[in-house]
Coordinates of C-alpha atoms in Angstrom, one line a residue:
Chain A
M1 CA 108.4 192.3 41.6
S2 CA 109.6 190.7 44.8
N3 CA 112.0 187.8 45.1
R4 CA 112.4 187.1 48.0
T5 CA 112.1 183.3 50.4
V6 CA 110.5 183.2 52.9
N7 CA 109.2 180.8 55.3
I8 CA 107.4 182.0 58.3
N9 CA 105.1 179.3 60.8
V10 CA 103.7 181.0 63.9
H11 CA 102.2 177.8 66.3
H12 CA 99.5 179.4 69.1
V13 CA 99.8 183.1 67.6
T14 CA 100.0 184.9 71.6
R15 CA 98.1 187.7 72.7
I16 CA 94.6 186.5 71.7
E17 CA 92.4 184.2 72.7
G18 CA 92.4 180.1 71.5
H19 CA 95.1 179.6 69.1
G20 CA 95.2 180.1 65.6
N21 CA 98.7 179.6 63.2
I22 CA 100.0 182.1 61.0
V23 CA 101.5 180.2 57.7
L24 CA 103.7 182.2 55.0
N25 CA 105.8 180.1 52.6
A26 CA 107.1 182.5 49.4
T27 CA 109.8 181.2 47.2
N28 CA 112.0 184.0 45.1
G29 CA 108.8 186.0 45.7
K30 CA 106.3 183.2 44.7
I31 CA 103.8 183.0 47.3
E32 CA 103.6 179.6 47.6
K33 CA 101.3 179.3 51.2
L34 CA 99.7 181.9 53.0
Q35 CA 97.1 180.3 55.5
W36 CA 95.6 181.8 58.6
Q37 CA 94.8 178.5 60.5
V38 CA 92.6 177.3 63.0
P39 CA 93.1 173.7 64.5
E40 CA 91.0 174.4 68.4
A41 CA 88.9 171.2 69.3
P42 CA 85.5 170.9 68.9
R43 CA 83.1 172.7 71.5
F44 CA 80.0 170.3 71.5
F45 CA 78.0 173.5 73.1
E46 CA 75.4 172.9 70.3
A47 CA 75.0 169.0 71.2
M48 CA 75.3 169.8 74.8
V49 CA 71.9 171.9 75.1
R50 CA 69.5 170.1 73.5
G51 CA 66.9 167.8 75.2
R52 CA 67.9 171.2 78.2
S53 CA 65.1 173.3 79.8
Y54 CA 64.4 176.9 78.4
E55 CA 65.4 178.0 82.0
D56 CA 69.3 175.7 81.1
I57 CA 70.0 177.2 78.2
Q58 CA 72.2 180.5 79.0
I59 CA 73.3 178.9 82.9
I60 CA 75.7 177.1 79.6
V61 CA 76.2 178.6 76.9
S62 CA 77.4 181.1 78.8
R63 CA 80.3 178.9 78.9
I64 CA 81.3 179.4 75.6
C65 CA 83.8 182.5 76.7
G66 CA 85.0 183.9 80.2
I67 CA 85.9 187.3 78.2
C68 CA 82.2 188.0 76.6
S69 CA 80.1 185.5 78.3
I70 CA 77.5 187.8 79.2
S71 CA 77.0 188.6 75.4
H72 CA 76.8 184.5 74.9
S73 CA 74.3 184.8 78.2
L74 CA 72.3 188.3 76.4
A75 CA 71.7 186.4 73.2
A76 CA 70.7 182.9 74.6
T77 CA 68.2 184.5 76.6
K78 CA 66.6 186.9 74.0
A79 CA 66.7 183.8 71.7
V80 CA 65.2 182.1 74.3
E81 CA 62.8 184.4 75.0
N82 CA 61.8 185.0 70.9
A83 CA 61.5 181.0 70.4
T84 CA 58.9 180.5 73.1
G85 CA 56.9 183.8 73.6
I86 CA 58.0 185.1 76.7
Q87 CA 58.0 189.6 77.0
V88 CA 59.9 191.3 79.1
S89 CA 59.7 194.6 80.4
E90 CA 61.4 198.4 79.6
Q91 CA 63.3 197.8 82.7
T92 CA 64.1 194.7 82.7
D93 CA 65.8 195.1 78.9
K94 CA 67.2 198.8 80.4
I95 CA 69.5 196.6 82.8
R96 CA 70.5 194.2 80.2
L97 CA 71.7 196.8 78.4
L98 CA 73.5 198.3 81.0
M99 CA 74.9 194.9 82.2
H100 CA 76.2 194.5 77.7
Y101 CA 77.6 197.9 78.2
S102 CA 79.8 197.0 81.1
E103 CA 81.6 193.7 79.0
Q104 CA 82.0 196.2 75.8
L105 CA 84.2 197.8 78.0
Q106 CA 86.1 194.8 79.4
S107 CA 86.7 193.5 76.8
H108 CA 87.9 196.3 75.0
V109 CA 90.0 198.0 77.4
L110 CA 91.6 194.4 78.4
H111 CA 92.7 193.7 74.3
V112 CA 94.0 197.3 73.9
G113 CA 95.1 197.9 76.8
Y114 CA 97.0 194.4 77.1
L115 CA 97.0 192.5 73.7
V116 CA 97.2 195.1 71.4
A117 CA 99.5 197.6 72.6
P118 CA 102.7 195.3 74.0
D119 CA 102.8 195.5 70.1
L120 CA 102.1 199.3 69.4
F121 CA 105.8 199.5 71.8
G122 CA 107.6 196.7 71.2
M123 CA 107.0 195.0 74.1
P124 CA 106.6 191.0 74.1
S125 CA 103.7 191.5 76.8
V126 CA 102.3 193.8 79.2
V127 CA 104.3 192.8 82.2
P128 CA 107.9 194.9 80.6
L129 CA 105.2 197.6 80.1
V130 CA 104.9 198.0 83.1
A131 CA 108.7 199.3 83.5
A132 CA 108.0 201.2 80.4
A133 CA 105.4 203.3 81.5
P134 CA 103.6 202.3 84.3
G135 CA 101.5 204.8 84.6
P136 CA 99.1 204.3 81.3
V137 CA 99.7 200.5 83.0
K138 CA 98.1 201.2 85.9
T139 CA 94.4 203.3 84.5
I140 CA 94.8 200.4 82.4
I141 CA 94.2 197.5 85.2
G142 CA 92.1 200.2 86.7
L143 CA 89.7 200.8 84.1
H144 CA 89.0 196.5 83.6
R145 CA 89.0 196.4 87.2
L146 CA 86.4 199.6 86.7
A147 CA 84.2 196.9 84.2
N148 CA 84.7 193.6 86.2
E149 CA 82.6 194.9 88.6
W150 CA 80.6 197.0 87.2
S151 CA 79.6 193.5 85.3
A152 CA 79.5 191.8 88.6
L153 CA 77.2 194.6 89.9
L154 CA 74.1 193.6 87.3
A155 CA 75.3 189.8 86.3
G156 CA 75.4 188.1 89.6
R157 CA 79.7 188.0 89.1
I158 CA 82.2 188.9 87.1
T159 CA 81.7 185.9 84.2
H160 CA 79.2 183.5 83.4
P161 CA 75.8 186.2 84.5
V162 CA 73.9 184.3 87.5
T163 CA 70.6 187.1 87.2
L164 CA 69.9 186.1 84.2
R165 CA 66.7 184.1 83.8
P166 CA 63.7 184.2 80.7
G167 CA 61.6 186.5 81.2
G168 CA 62.8 188.7 83.6
M169 CA 66.6 189.2 86.2
T170 CA 66.5 187.2 89.6
K171 CA 68.7 190.4 90.9
I172 CA 68.7 193.7 89.8
P173 CA 71.2 196.3 91.6
T174 CA 69.9 198.9 94.5
E175 CA 69.7 202.6 93.4
T176 CA 72.5 203.7 95.4
Q177 CA 74.6 200.9 93.9
L178 CA 73.5 202.7 90.1
R179 CA 73.8 205.9 91.6
E180 CA 77.9 204.7 92.2
L181 CA 78.0 203.1 89.6
Q182 CA 77.1 206.0 87.5
D183 CA 80.2 208.4 90.1
R184 CA 82.3 205.6 89.1
L185 CA 82.3 206.2 85.2
R186 CA 82.2 210.1 84.7
Q187 CA 85.2 210.4 87.1
C188 CA 86.8 207.0 84.7
L189 CA 86.4 209.5 81.3
P190 CA 89.4 211.1 81.8
D191 CA 90.9 208.1 82.6
L192 CA 89.5 206.6 79.2
K193 CA 91.0 209.6 77.4
A194 CA 94.5 209.5 79.1
V195 CA 94.4 205.7 77.6
A196 CA 93.4 206.8 73.5
D197 CA 96.3 209.6 74.6
V198 CA 98.6 207.3 75.3
V199 CA 97.6 204.8 71.9
L200 CA 97.6 207.7 70.0
S201 CA 101.4 208.4 70.1
A202 CA 102.4 204.8 69.4
A203 CA 99.5 205.1 66.8
G204 CA 101.8 205.6 63.6
N205 CA 103.1 201.8 64.9
L206 CA 99.8 200.9 63.6
P207 CA 100.7 199.3 60.0
K208 CA 98.8 201.8 57.2
F209 CA 97.4 198.8 54.9
E210 CA 94.4 199.4 53.1
R211 CA 91.9 196.2 51.4
P212 CA 88.2 197.3 50.5
T213 CA 86.5 195.0 52.7
E214 CA 81.7 194.6 53.8
Y215 CA 81.2 195.4 57.3
V216 CA 78.7 193.7 59.2
A217 CA 77.2 194.9 62.1
L218 CA 74.1 195.7 63.7
K219 CA 71.2 198.5 62.6
D220 CA 68.7 199.5 64.5
T221 CA 66.4 201.8 62.3
R222 CA 63.3 202.0 64.6
T223 CA 65.3 203.5 67.6
P224 CA 68.6 205.1 65.8
H225 CA 72.1 204.3 68.4
Y226 CA 74.7 202.8 68.1
A227 CA 73.5 199.6 68.3
F228 CA 75.0 196.9 70.9
Y229 CA 71.9 194.8 71.7
H230 CA 68.7 196.1 69.9
G231 CA 68.7 195.7 66.2
E232 CA 68.7 193.8 62.5
I233 CA 71.5 193.1 59.9
A234 CA 72.8 195.6 58.0
S235 CA 76.0 196.0 55.9
T236 CA 77.8 198.3 54.4
D237 CA 77.6 196.6 50.5
C238 CA 74.0 197.0 50.4
A239 CA 70.8 199.0 51.6
G240 CA 68.2 198.2 55.0
T241 CA 68.4 195.6 57.2
V242 CA 68.5 191.5 57.6
A243 CA 66.1 190.5 59.9
V244 CA 68.0 189.1 62.6
N245 CA 65.8 185.3 62.0
D246 CA 67.1 185.1 58.9
W247 CA 71.2 185.8 59.9
K248 CA 71.7 182.3 57.7
T249 CA 70.7 184.0 54.2
V250 CA 74.0 186.5 55.6
A251 CA 76.3 184.0 57.6
N252 CA 75.9 181.4 54.3
E253 CA 79.0 179.4 56.7
F254 CA 81.0 176.6 55.4
V255 CA 83.4 174.4 55.4
S256 CA 87.1 175.5 55.3
D257 CA 90.4 172.7 55.1
Q258 CA 92.3 174.8 56.7
S259 CA 90.4 175.6 59.9
T260 CA 88.5 173.9 62.7
S261 CA 86.1 176.5 62.5
K262 CA 83.5 177.4 59.8
W263 CA 84.1 180.4 57.2
A264 CA 81.0 182.9 56.2
K265 CA 81.1 185.4 53.3
W266 CA 78.3 186.7 52.1
H267 CA 78.5 189.7 49.0
R268 CA 81.9 188.9 48.7
A269 CA 84.3 186.3 49.6
S270 CA 84.6 187.4 53.4
Y271 CA 83.1 190.1 55.4
A272 CA 84.5 191.7 59.1
V273 CA 82.8 191.8 62.1
G274 CA 83.0 193.7 65.1
A275 CA 84.0 197.4 66.7
L276 CA 85.5 198.5 62.5
A277 CA 82.1 196.7 61.3
R278 CA 80.3 199.1 63.7
F279 CA 81.7 201.9 63.3
N280 CA 81.7 201.9 60.0
I281 CA 77.3 201.5 59.9
N282 CA 76.4 203.6 63.4
A283 CA 79.2 206.1 63.2
E284 CA 76.9 209.3 63.4
L285 CA 75.3 207.8 66.6
L286 CA 78.4 208.1 69.0
S287 CA 78.5 209.7 72.0
P288 CA 80.0 213.6 71.3
T289 CA 82.8 212.7 73.3
A290 CA 83.4 209.2 71.7
K291 CA 83.1 211.0 67.8
A292 CA 85.7 213.2 69.2
V293 CA 88.1 210.5 70.1
A294 CA 87.7 209.1 67.0
K295 CA 88.5 212.4 65.2
M296 CA 92.1 212.0 67.5
F297 CA 92.8 208.7 65.5
G298 CA 91.5 210.2 62.1
L299 CA 90.0 207.4 62.3
Q300 CA 86.7 208.2 58.9
K301 CA 83.9 206.3 58.0
G302 CA 84.3 204.1 55.4
C303 CA 87.7 203.3 57.0
C304 CA 89.2 199.8 55.7
N305 CA 92.1 199.8 57.9
P306 CA 92.1 196.0 59.7
Y307 CA 94.0 197.4 61.9
F308 CA 92.2 200.7 63.1
N309 CA 90.2 197.9 64.6
S310 CA 91.3 198.9 67.9
V311 CA 91.4 202.4 67.8
A312 CA 87.2 201.5 67.4
Q313 CA 87.6 199.6 70.3
I314 CA 88.9 203.0 72.4
V315 CA 86.0 205.0 70.7
E316 CA 83.7 201.9 71.7
A317 CA 85.0 202.5 75.2
V318 CA 84.4 206.0 76.0
H319 CA 81.1 206.0 73.9
V320 CA 79.1 202.9 76.1
V321 CA 80.7 204.1 79.1
D322 CA 78.6 208.3 78.0
T323 CA 76.0 206.1 77.5
S324 CA 75.3 204.2 79.8
I325 CA 75.9 207.2 82.6
E326 CA 72.9 208.0 80.4
L327 CA 71.0 204.8 80.5
I328 CA 71.8 205.2 84.6
E329 CA 70.1 208.5 84.8
E330 CA 66.7 207.3 82.6
L331 CA 66.6 204.0 85.1
L332 CA 67.3 206.3 88.2
T333 CA 64.6 208.4 86.6
R334 CA 61.9 205.7 85.7
G335 CA 62.7 204.0 89.6
L336 CA 63.2 200.3 90.6
K337 CA 60.7 197.9 91.1
Q338 CA 61.1 194.5 91.9
E339 CA 59.8 192.4 88.9
A340 CA 58.7 189.0 89.4
I341 CA 58.9 186.4 86.6
A342 CA 56.1 184.8 85.4
V343 CA 56.1 182.4 82.3
S344 CA 54.7 180.2 80.0
P345 CA 56.6 178.6 77.2
K346 CA 55.5 177.6 74.3
A347 CA 57.1 175.6 71.1
G348 CA 58.6 177.7 68.5
K349 CA 61.6 177.8 67.1
A350 CA 63.9 181.7 67.2
S351 CA 67.0 183.8 66.5
A352 CA 68.6 186.4 68.3
A353 CA 71.1 188.6 67.7
V354 CA 72.9 191.0 69.6
E355 CA 76.7 192.6 69.4
A356 CA 79.9 191.0 71.6
P357 CA 82.6 193.2 72.1
R358 CA 84.3 190.7 69.0
G359 CA 81.2 191.2 67.2
I360 CA 77.8 190.6 65.5
L361 CA 76.9 187.2 67.7
F362 CA 74.2 185.3 66.5
H363 CA 71.7 182.2 68.7
E364 CA 69.1 179.7 67.8
Y365 CA 67.0 177.7 69.3
E366 CA 64.0 176.0 68.8
F367 CA 61.7 174.3 71.7
D368 CA 59.2 171.6 72.0
R369 CA 56.0 173.0 74.0
K370 CA 56.7 171.2 77.2
G371 CA 60.4 174.1 76.8
N372 CA 63.1 171.3 76.3
C373 CA 65.3 172.3 73.6
M374 CA 65.2 170.1 70.1
S375 CA 67.9 172.1 68.2
A376 CA 70.6 175.0 68.6
D377 CA 72.3 176.2 66.4
L378 CA 74.9 179.7 67.1
C379 CA 77.5 181.3 65.3
I380 CA 80.4 183.4 66.4
P381 CA 81.9 186.9 65.6
T382 CA 85.7 185.1 64.8
T383 CA 83.7 182.6 62.7
Q384 CA 82.4 184.8 60.7
N385 CA 85.9 187.0 60.3
H386 CA 88.0 184.3 59.4
A387 CA 87.9 184.4 55.9
N388 CA 88.3 187.8 56.2
I389 CA 91.5 187.7 57.6
Q390 CA 92.6 185.2 55.4
K391 CA 91.6 187.9 52.9
D392 CA 93.8 190.3 54.2
M393 CA 96.4 188.4 54.9
E394 CA 96.3 187.1 50.5
K395 CA 96.3 191.0 49.9
L396 CA 99.0 192.3 52.4
V397 CA 101.2 190.2 52.3
P398 CA 103.0 190.7 48.4
E399 CA 103.2 194.3 49.5
I400 CA 105.1 193.6 52.3
L401 CA 107.0 190.8 50.8
D402 CA 110.4 192.4 50.5
E403 CA 110.2 194.0 54.3
P404 CA 112.7 191.8 56.9
Q405 CA 111.3 188.3 57.8
D406 CA 110.5 189.3 61.7
K407 CA 109.4 192.4 60.6
I408 CA 106.5 190.6 58.3
R409 CA 106.1 188.0 61.2
L410 CA 105.0 191.2 62.8
K411 CA 102.3 192.3 60.3
L412 CA 101.3 189.0 60.3
E413 CA 100.5 188.6 64.1
M414 CA 99.1 192.1 64.6
L415 CA 96.7 192.0 62.0
V416 CA 95.4 188.7 63.9
R417 CA 95.8 190.0 67.2
A418 CA 93.8 193.7 65.4
Y419 CA 91.0 191.3 65.0
D420 CA 90.8 190.5 68.7
P421 CA 89.9 186.7 67.5
C422 CA 88.1 184.8 70.6
V423 CA 89.5 181.3 68.2
S424 CA 88.0 179.4 71.2
C425 CA 84.7 180.3 70.7
S426 CA 84.7 179.2 67.3
T427 CA 85.4 176.7 66.7
H428 CA 82.3 174.3 65.2
M429 CA 81.2 170.9 65.1
L430 CA 81.1 168.9 61.6
D431 CA 77.8 168.7 60.0
V432 CA 77.7 166.7 57.3
K433 CA 76.1 165.1 55.0
F434 CA 77.9 162.2 53.0
V435 CA 77.0 161.4 49.1
R436 CA 78.4 158.5 48.7
Chain B
M1 CA 87.3 199.9 103.4
R2 CA 88.7 196.1 102.5
K3 CA 90.0 193.8 105.2
P4 CA 93.5 194.2 105.9
V5 CA 95.2 190.1 105.1
V6 CA 93.7 188.3 102.3
V7 CA 93.9 185.1 101.4
L8 CA 94.6 184.0 97.8
G9 CA 93.9 180.3 96.3
L10 CA 95.0 179.9 93.1
G11 CA 95.5 176.8 90.7
N12 CA 93.0 174.9 88.7
P13 CA 90.9 172.2 90.4
L14 CA 90.2 170.2 87.0
M15 CA 94.2 169.3 87.3
A16 CA 94.6 167.5 90.2
D17 CA 97.3 168.9 93.2
E18 CA 97.5 171.8 90.8
G19 CA 94.1 172.7 92.5
I20 CA 95.7 172.5 96.2
G21 CA 95.6 176.4 96.5
V22 CA 91.9 176.3 95.6
Y23 CA 91.5 173.5 98.0
L24 CA 92.9 175.3 100.9
V25 CA 90.9 177.7 100.4
E26 CA 88.1 176.3 100.7
R27 CA 88.7 174.5 103.6
L28 CA 89.5 177.8 105.3
L29 CA 86.6 178.8 104.4
E30 CA 85.0 176.9 106.8
S31 CA 86.8 178.7 109.8
A32 CA 86.6 181.6 108.2
D33 CA 83.9 183.8 111.6
K34 CA 87.8 183.5 113.2
Y35 CA 90.0 185.9 111.4
P36 CA 87.4 189.1 111.2
G37 CA 89.7 191.1 109.2
V38 CA 90.6 188.3 106.4
D39 CA 89.6 187.9 102.9
F40 CA 89.7 184.6 101.8
V41 CA 90.0 184.2 97.8
D42 CA 89.3 181.4 95.3
A43 CA 91.6 183.7 92.7
G44 CA 92.0 180.5 90.9
T45 CA 94.1 180.3 87.6
G46 CA 92.9 184.4 87.6
G47 CA 96.7 185.8 86.6
F48 CA 96.2 189.1 86.4
S49 CA 93.2 190.2 88.8
I50 CA 95.5 188.8 92.0
L51 CA 96.5 192.1 90.8
Y52 CA 92.9 192.9 92.0
H53 CA 92.7 191.2 94.8
I54 CA 96.1 192.2 96.9
E55 CA 95.8 196.1 96.1
D56 CA 94.6 198.0 99.2
R57 CA 95.6 195.4 101.8
R58 CA 97.9 195.2 104.5
K59 CA 99.3 191.7 104.1
A60 CA 98.8 189.2 101.6
I61 CA 99.6 185.3 102.0
V62 CA 98.9 183.5 98.9
I63 CA 99.1 179.1 98.7
D64 CA 100.0 177.8 95.1
C65 CA 101.1 174.3 94.0
A66 CA 105.1 174.6 93.3
F67 CA 107.5 172.8 91.8
M68 CA 110.0 173.2 94.1
D69 CA 112.5 170.7 93.3
E70 CA 111.6 169.1 96.4
P71 CA 109.7 165.2 97.2
P72 CA 106.0 166.2 96.8
G73 CA 103.6 166.7 99.7
T74 CA 106.0 169.6 100.7
V75 CA 105.1 172.8 101.7
K76 CA 106.9 176.0 102.1
H77 CA 106.4 179.5 102.5
F78 CA 108.6 182.3 101.7
T79 CA 108.9 185.6 101.1
P80 CA 109.2 187.2 97.6
E81 CA 112.4 187.9 98.3
E82 CA 114.4 184.6 99.2
V83 CA 113.3 182.8 96.1
Q84 CA 114.3 183.6 91.6
S85 CA 111.8 182.5 89.2
V86 CA 112.7 180.0 86.3
K87 CA 108.9 180.2 85.1
V88 CA 109.4 180.3 81.0
L89 CA 106.3 182.2 79.6
A90 CA 105.2 181.7 76.4
H91 CA 102.4 184.8 76.6
Q92 CA 100.5 183.4 74.6
S93 CA 96.9 183.8 77.3
L94 CA 97.0 186.4 79.8
H95 CA 95.9 183.1 81.9
E96 CA 99.2 181.9 81.8
A97 CA 100.9 184.3 84.7
D98 CA 104.5 184.6 87.5
L99 CA 103.3 185.0 89.9
M100 CA 106.3 186.2 91.3
Q101 CA 106.7 188.5 87.7
I102 CA 102.8 189.4 88.8
I103 CA 103.6 191.1 92.4
A104 CA 106.7 193.1 91.2
M105 CA 104.1 194.8 88.3
A106 CA 101.8 195.6 91.8
R107 CA 104.9 197.1 93.9
Q108 CA 106.7 199.0 90.1
L109 CA 103.0 199.9 90.4
G110 CA 102.7 201.0 94.1
Q111 CA 99.8 198.9 95.1
A112 CA 101.2 195.2 96.2
P113 CA 100.8 195.3 100.4
D114 CA 104.1 195.3 102.6
E115 CA 103.7 191.9 103.5
I116 CA 103.7 188.7 101.0
V117 CA 104.1 185.5 102.2
I118 CA 103.5 182.5 99.5
F119 CA 103.4 178.6 100.5
G120 CA 103.8 176.7 98.5
I121 CA 103.4 173.4 97.7
Q122 CA 105.8 170.6 95.4
P123 CA 102.4 168.6 93.8
Q124 CA 102.2 164.4 92.9
R125 CA 100.6 165.5 89.8
V126 CA 99.4 167.2 87.5
E127 CA 97.3 166.2 84.8
P128 CA 94.1 165.9 84.3
G129 CA 91.6 164.9 87.0
L130 CA 89.4 166.0 89.9
G131 CA 90.7 165.1 93.6
L132 CA 94.2 165.8 94.9
S133 CA 96.7 162.8 95.0
R134 CA 96.6 161.0 98.5
T135 CA 100.4 162.4 98.8
L136 CA 98.9 165.3 99.2
T137 CA 95.4 165.1 100.6
E138 CA 97.4 162.6 103.6
R139 CA 98.7 166.4 104.8
I140 CA 95.5 168.8 104.0
D141 CA 95.3 169.4 108.4
E142 CA 99.1 170.3 108.3
Y143 CA 99.0 173.2 105.3
I144 CA 96.1 174.4 107.1
S145 CA 97.6 174.4 110.7
M146 CA 100.6 176.2 109.0
I147 CA 98.3 178.9 107.6
Q148 CA 96.1 179.7 110.3
H149 CA 99.7 180.0 112.1
E150 CA 100.6 182.9 109.6
L151 CA 97.5 183.7 110.6
G152 CA 97.8 184.7 114.3
E153 CA 96.0 181.6 115.2

């Protein structure tokens, strides 16, 4: 039993997106306060889209995020189409999937290379890492650039897509451009392997910590594959899946006093989403190369060490590149056709889900018969992770309380970073009814 | 093959004079056809994306608001070797970047142009707001003229 007195107050954890605080006060081994706090201001997007045309929704909500703007845009476009009865062609579906994969690579490379790697190598940021390991840093920069250019080819620009419309795409790449992209993706696989090797060399610095956890992610039971864009909601805690329109029965969002972001829970007091969740639900469906990378790290289905979320991201980066090379071949074999967008929106309400890099993302909208938005409800992956971060801390801290204070602080910060939280996406407007 | 010269406008137009780099690039773009060998880029608050923009170039001209202990509106042009950064980074975000560090990083990675020239403009106001201060607005033509002179007009 520890008798340590520890006071840690990390105001605005560095190397995450957005702002969050870690507070730990323990006196003579008794933990008096341990909180993961989210102080970000509300964003008001759900209010902003009310009254707007179904055509405007994706453009507006893409601004929720600069890293995962494609995921927000795709979730919004799918939800708008589901709600208003608009169908899309198979070509559109495949091009959007290819666009979605680009964001996974971009976000995972950024997270592992710029945000997590400094901790593994004992540096405050990636900048001093350049002097220590210029080769790997150059590789990370090159991969990030490739992913950005891939996104720009399909989305019209790196951030905030402009090629998405309900019913189709305003612009599609040429077959030459897709072939060039395919070549670049083939050439980048050795670079991804090199990054995996470098991270493996420092993987011993990932804390050894486990906590049995519920993991939630998309699962496609109709066409089994490692799902990012199609599927229903699955959990490691139950068989079967839940329809996306019933996402509220999964998220069960509730207000926490210590956070401007809501928390979520399903079968337990919390659950986790993200790369490790997807791995734990779909690992057998990874590409062979991705499986080999997972094996390198000893990452197996059932892993409940949150620090290994970053390892799962490396595995997924390889998988999306492999899968995209095949997807481009499919598109080229079918041949690309220019498709006009002709839609007649109906009144309706529906949801859509995609796997953003950080986890499963839900968008829900209702439209009137003129196609104007009456309501919106968005549930962000990081929102769904906050309660799990808190629960992880509550198990972790007693196990490490006898370590030096700076090591405790580092492990807590690394824990938050492992989730790759996008905190500014996840804050929410309170919606309360006064009962007194 | 990239154009040999890039002009990067850095800054945030939502923070008054902090956006001077972006405003100047927008103005320069109006006569971009006079400079066929030059890319004019609004690099905004891109931070690490500066590395992509300056790679494979012979020369990079960077325009940014700069705290130089000079009267507001003062413009100075200098090379990275002529200054030392005193910027303190909190490492809170990848958007938060020290240009001198990014250039040093590019050099260590072998990705920096041989020639880098920086135009720093001392702001009057850096606070939330659209539009430049009068102090800077009144000198826009002077700034444009200096940059075009650097481009060899």
